[in-house]
PDB file of C-alpha atoms in Angstrom:
ATOM      1  CA  ILE A   1      35.357-149.138  34.386  1.00 70.00           C
ATOM      2  CA  GLN A   2      33.582-152.267  33.100  1.00 72.00           C
ATOM      3  CA  VAL A   3      30.349-151.206  34.770  1.00 71.00           C
ATOM      4  CA  ILE A   4      30.597-147.750  33.201  1.00 77.00           C
ATOM      5  CA  GLN A   5      31.242-149.344  29.807  1.00 72.00           C
ATOM      6  CA  LYS A   6      28.016-151.342  30.176  1.00 65.00           C
ATOM      7  CA  PHE A   7      26.044-148.166  30.869  1.00 68.00           C
ATOM      8  CA  LEU A   8      27.591-146.242  27.995  1.00 74.00           C
ATOM      9  CA  SER A   9      27.459-148.947  25.332  1.00 71.00           C
ATOM     10  CA  PRO A  10      23.699-148.783  24.602  1.00 63.00           C
ATOM     11  CA  ARG A  11      22.344-146.121  22.303  1.00 70.00           C
ATOM     12  CA  GLU A  12      21.356-143.893  25.228  1.00 70.00           C
ATOM     13  CA  GLY A  13      24.906-143.923  26.629  1.00 70.00           C
ATOM     14  CA  LYS A  14      25.675-140.413  25.334  1.00 74.00           C
ATOM     15  CA  ILE A  15      22.562-139.129  27.106  1.00 73.00           C
ATOM     16  CA  LEU A  16      23.817-140.623  30.375  1.00 74.00           C
ATOM     17  CA  LEU A  17      27.094-138.697  30.019  1.00 76.00           C
ATOM     18  CA  GLU A  18      25.128-135.435  30.181  1.00 80.00           C
ATOM     19  CA  GLN A  19      22.578-136.496  32.824  1.00 79.00           C
ATOM     20  CA  ARG A  20      22.552-134.145  35.803  1.00 82.00           C
ATOM     21  CA  ALA A  21      21.918-135.134  39.383  1.00 79.00           C
ATOM     22  CA  THR A  22      19.203-132.674  40.374  1.00 76.00           C
ATOM     23  CA  GLY A  23      16.837-132.047  43.226  1.00 73.00           C
ATOM     24  CA  ARG A  24      17.148-130.552  46.676  1.00 71.00           C
ATOM     25  CA  PHE A  25      19.331-133.388  47.904  1.00 66.00           C
ATOM     26  CA  PHE A  26      21.982-132.535  45.325  1.00 64.00           C
ATOM     27  CA  SER A  27      21.677-128.754  45.373  1.00 63.00           C
ATOM     28  CA  ASP A  28      21.045-127.928  49.034  1.00 63.00           C
ATOM     29  CA  PRO A  29      24.069-128.846  51.182  1.00 61.00           C
ATOM     30  CA  ARG A  30      21.833-129.037  54.257  1.00 66.00           C
ATOM     31  CA  GLU A  31      19.912-131.932  52.701  1.00 62.00           C
ATOM     32  CA  SER A  32      23.001-134.109  52.235  1.00 57.00           C
ATOM     33  CA  ASP A  33      25.283-132.580  54.859  1.00 56.00           C
ATOM     34  CA  GLY A  34      27.344-131.337  51.930  1.00 56.00           C
ATOM     35  CA  CYS A  35      28.376-134.825  50.822  1.00 58.00           C
ATOM     36  CA  CYS A  36      26.883-134.492  47.337  1.00 64.00           C
ATOM     37  CA  ASN A  37      28.855-131.522  46.065  1.00 72.00           C
ATOM     38  CA  PHE A  38      30.444-133.558  43.300  1.00 80.00           C
ATOM     39  CA  GLY A  39      29.386-131.450  40.352  1.00 83.00           C
ATOM     40  CA  GLU A  40      26.026-132.873  39.275  1.00 87.00           C
ATOM     41  CA  TYR A  41      27.542-134.673  36.237  1.00 90.00           C
ATOM     42  CA  PRO A  42      29.338-138.033  35.894  1.00 91.00           C
ATOM     43  CA  LEU A  43      32.516-136.371  34.596  1.00 93.00           C
ATOM     44  CA  ALA A  44      32.629-133.961  37.533  1.00 93.00           C
ATOM     45  CA  PHE A  45      31.986-136.840  39.948  1.00 90.00           C
ATOM     46  CA  ALA A  46      34.938-138.756  38.493  1.00 93.00           C
ATOM     47  CA  ALA A  47      37.177-135.692  38.862  1.00 95.00           C
ATOM     48  CA  CYS A  48      36.009-134.870  42.399  1.00 90.00           C
ATOM     49  CA  THR A  49      36.603-138.434  43.571  1.00 89.00           C
ATOM     50  CA  ASN A  50      40.049-138.698  41.939  1.00 92.00           C
ATOM     51  CA  GLN A  51      39.039-141.392  39.460  1.00 93.00           C
ATOM     52  CA  LYS A  52      41.451-140.558  36.619  1.00 96.00           C
ATOM     53  CA  ASP A  53      40.823-143.700  34.588  1.00 94.00           C
ATOM     54  CA  THR A  54      37.078-143.141  34.742  1.00 93.00           C
ATOM     55  CA  PHE A  55      37.510-139.449  33.934  1.00 96.00           C
ATOM     56  CA  ASP A  56      39.648-140.270  30.893  1.00 96.00           C
ATOM     57  CA  TYR A  57      37.196-142.917  29.717  1.00 92.00           C
ATOM     58  CA  LEU A  58      34.238-140.533  29.998  1.00 93.00           C
ATOM     59  CA  VAL A  59      36.137-137.869  28.026  1.00 95.00           C
ATOM     60  CA  GLN A  60      37.021-140.494  25.419  1.00 92.00           C
ATOM     61  CA  CYS A  61      33.300-141.356  25.171  1.00 89.00           C
ATOM     62  CA  GLY A  62      32.427-137.723  24.509  1.00 90.00           C
ATOM     63  CA  ALA A  63      31.656-136.222  27.918  1.00 92.00           C
ATOM     64  CA  ASN A  64      31.796-132.425  27.791  1.00 94.00           C
ATOM     65  CA  LEU A  65      34.589-130.770  29.729  1.00 96.00           C
ATOM     66  CA  ASP A  66      32.777-127.429  29.651  1.00 96.00           C
ATOM     67  CA  ILE A  67      29.963-128.393  32.004  1.00 94.00           C
ATOM     68  CA  PHE A  68      28.625-126.037  34.656  1.00 94.00           C
ATOM     69  CA  THR A  69      26.692-126.863  37.806  1.00 90.00           C
ATOM     70  CA  SER A  70      23.568-125.047  38.909  1.00 86.00           C
ATOM     71  CA  ASN A  71      25.936-122.714  40.827  1.00 87.00           C
ATOM     72  CA  GLN A  72      27.818-121.984  37.589  1.00 93.00           C
ATOM     73  CA  ARG A  73      30.864-123.905  38.797  1.00 93.00           C
ATOM     74  CA  ASN A  74      32.963-125.870  36.360  1.00 96.00           C
ATOM     75  CA  ILE A  75      35.213-128.816  37.178  1.00 96.00           C
ATOM     76  CA  LEU A  76      38.108-126.521  38.098  1.00 96.00           C
ATOM     77  CA  HIS A  77      35.937-124.680  40.651  1.00 94.00           C
ATOM     78  CA  LEU A  78      34.834-128.009  42.127  1.00 92.00           C
ATOM     79  CA  LEU A  79      38.375-129.288  42.519  1.00 93.00           C
ATOM     80  CA  VAL A  80      39.301-126.088  44.349  1.00 92.00           C
ATOM     81  CA  LEU A  81      36.408-126.714  46.747  1.00 87.00           C
ATOM     82  CA  HIS A  82      37.494-130.328  47.299  1.00 83.00           C
ATOM     83  CA  SER A  83      41.112-129.342  47.932  1.00 83.00           C
ATOM     84  CA  VAL A  84      40.227-127.671  51.212  1.00 72.00           C
ATOM     85  CA  HIS A  85      41.092-130.068  54.016  1.00 55.00           C
ATOM     86  CA  ARG A  86      38.007-131.052  55.970  1.00 54.00           C
ATOM     87  CA  PRO A  87      38.343-132.666  59.374  1.00 50.00           C
ATOM     88  CA  GLN A  88      37.011-136.206  59.647  1.00 51.00           C
ATOM     89  CA  GLN A  89      33.574-136.442  61.175  1.00 49.00           C
ATOM     90  CA  ASP A  90      32.061-139.477  62.820  1.00 48.00           C
ATOM     91  CA  SER A  91      28.598-139.117  61.319  1.00 46.00           C
ATOM     92  CA  ASP A  92      26.758-141.386  58.934  1.00 47.00           C
ATOM     93  CA  SER A  93      26.162-138.372  56.684  1.00 45.00           C
ATOM     94  CA  ASP A  94      29.768-138.606  55.486  1.00 51.00           C
ATOM     95  CA  PHE A  95      29.329-142.217  54.392  1.00 47.00           C
ATOM     96  CA  PHE A  96      29.138-141.510  50.659  1.00 48.00           C
ATOM     97  CA  GLU A  97      32.089-139.132  50.625  1.00 50.00           C
ATOM     98  CA  SER A  98      34.151-141.512  52.762  1.00 52.00           C
ATOM     99  CA  ALA A  99      33.282-144.442  50.516  1.00 50.00           C
ATOM    100  CA  ALA A 100      34.204-142.504  47.385  1.00 51.00           C
ATOM    101  CA  MET A 101      37.530-141.425  48.872  1.00 51.00           C
ATOM    102  CA  GLU A 102      38.329-144.504  50.923  1.00 52.00           C
ATOM    103  CA  ASP A 103      41.283-145.629  48.825  1.00 50.00           C
ATOM    104  CA  GLN A 104      42.940-142.231  48.918  1.00 51.00           C
ATOM    105  CA  GLN A 105      45.493-141.961  51.660  1.00 54.00           C
ATOM    106  CA  GLU A 106      47.033-138.675  50.574  1.00 58.00           C
ATOM    107  CA  ASP A 107      46.094-135.183  51.640  1.00 69.00           C
ATOM    108  CA  PRO A 108      43.143-133.825  49.597  1.00 65.00           C
ATOM    109  CA  CYS A 109      45.309-130.922  48.458  1.00 80.00           C
ATOM    110  CA  GLU A 110      47.806-133.288  46.817  1.00 86.00           C
ATOM    111  CA  TRP A 111      45.384-135.386  44.803  1.00 89.00           C
ATOM    112  CA  CYS A 112      43.251-132.340  43.939  1.00 88.00           C
ATOM    113  CA  ARG A 113      46.289-130.524  42.542  1.00 91.00           C
ATOM    114  CA  ASP A 114      47.187-133.572  40.501  1.00 94.00           C
ATOM    115  CA  MET A 115      43.628-133.977  39.200  1.00 96.00           C
ATOM    116  CA  PHE A 116      43.378-130.208  38.590  1.00 95.00           C
ATOM    117  CA  ASP A 117      46.461-130.422  36.347  1.00 96.00           C
ATOM    118  CA  HIS A 118      45.027-133.486  34.636  1.00 97.00           C
ATOM    119  CA  VAL A 119      41.716-131.733  33.900  1.00 98.00           C
ATOM    120  CA  GLN A 120      43.527-128.611  32.680  1.00 97.00           C
ATOM    121  CA  LYS A 121      45.551-130.737  30.254  1.00 97.00           C
ATOM    122  CA  HIS A 122      42.335-132.140  28.783  1.00 97.00           C
ATOM    123  CA  MET A 123      40.822-128.649  28.586  1.00 98.00           C
ATOM    124  CA  MET A 124      43.895-127.336  26.762  1.00 98.00           C
ATOM    125  CA  GLU A 125      43.680-130.192  24.268  1.00 97.00           C
ATOM    126  CA  LYS A 126      40.028-129.280  23.593  1.00 96.00           C
ATOM    127  CA  GLY A 127      40.836-125.567  23.338  1.00 97.00           C
ATOM    128  CA  ILE A 128      38.547-124.532  26.194  1.00 97.00           C
ATOM    129  CA  HIS A 129      41.055-123.958  28.991  1.00 96.00           C
ATOM    130  CA  ASP A 130      40.995-120.151  28.946  1.00 97.00           C
ATOM    131  CA  GLU A 131      37.200-120.076  28.907  1.00 97.00           C
ATOM    132  CA  MET A 132      36.977-122.443  31.897  1.00 97.00           C
ATOM    133  CA  TRP A 133      39.831-120.705  33.758  1.00 97.00           C
ATOM    134  CA  ASN A 134      38.086-117.328  33.462  1.00 98.00           C
ATOM    135  CA  ALA A 135      34.537-118.564  34.131  1.00 98.00           C
ATOM    136  CA  ARG A 136      32.825-117.053  37.177  1.00 98.00           C
ATOM    137  CA  ASP A 137      30.518-118.943  39.502  1.00 94.00           C
ATOM    138  CA  VAL A 138      27.360-117.474  41.074  1.00 93.00           C
ATOM    139  CA  GLU A 139      29.481-115.782  43.739  1.00 94.00           C
ATOM    140  CA  GLY A 140      31.642-114.146  41.060  1.00 97.00           C
ATOM    141  CA  TYR A 141      34.712-116.324  41.622  1.00 96.00           C
ATOM    142  CA  THR A 142      36.966-117.765  38.949  1.00 97.00           C
ATOM    143  CA  PRO A 143      38.740-120.995  39.983  1.00 96.00           C
ATOM    144  CA  LEU A 144      41.808-118.933  40.966  1.00 95.00           C
ATOM    145  CA  THR A 145      39.921-116.321  42.990  1.00 96.00           C
ATOM    146  CA  LEU A 146      37.867-119.083  44.632  1.00 93.00           C
ATOM    147  CA  CYS A 147      41.118-120.735  45.681  1.00 91.00           C
ATOM    148  CA  ALA A 148      42.369-117.477  47.173  1.00 93.00           C
ATOM    149  CA  ALA A 149      39.067-116.875  48.971  1.00 92.00           C
ATOM    150  CA  ARG A 150      38.967-120.398  50.457  1.00 86.00           C
ATOM    151  CA  GLY A 151      42.605-120.322  51.529  1.00 77.00           C
TER     152      GLY A 151
END
């Protein structure tokens, strides 16, 4: 968290909270072998990599909980996508995802459920839970219907 504090302490820190990761590498799963589907924003990245302390710190610094990716997915949608168990692959393309998740020994479903609840709690406190819960992505899914569709 000390490194994040250094980035956010200058005047432009608030701008960095809202900075999106854009470009084909981040939006086309074929470019990154799908390893960069972490939500395009620092807050979404913290949630999708189970970094609760970082997530809480970013919220405390003013990061918006009502962010949407270019696919109109919010953080709840993204956590549903990350909860699906993916078999380990032996390719270098999974390096970034493996590095981000390396300290997590539990099943993705377990930590995603825990983080999902954590994010929902923050959304309820901000009064945006219902809006985020009912938001539809580009495929027309809410977080709940996306969960049902992905099994």
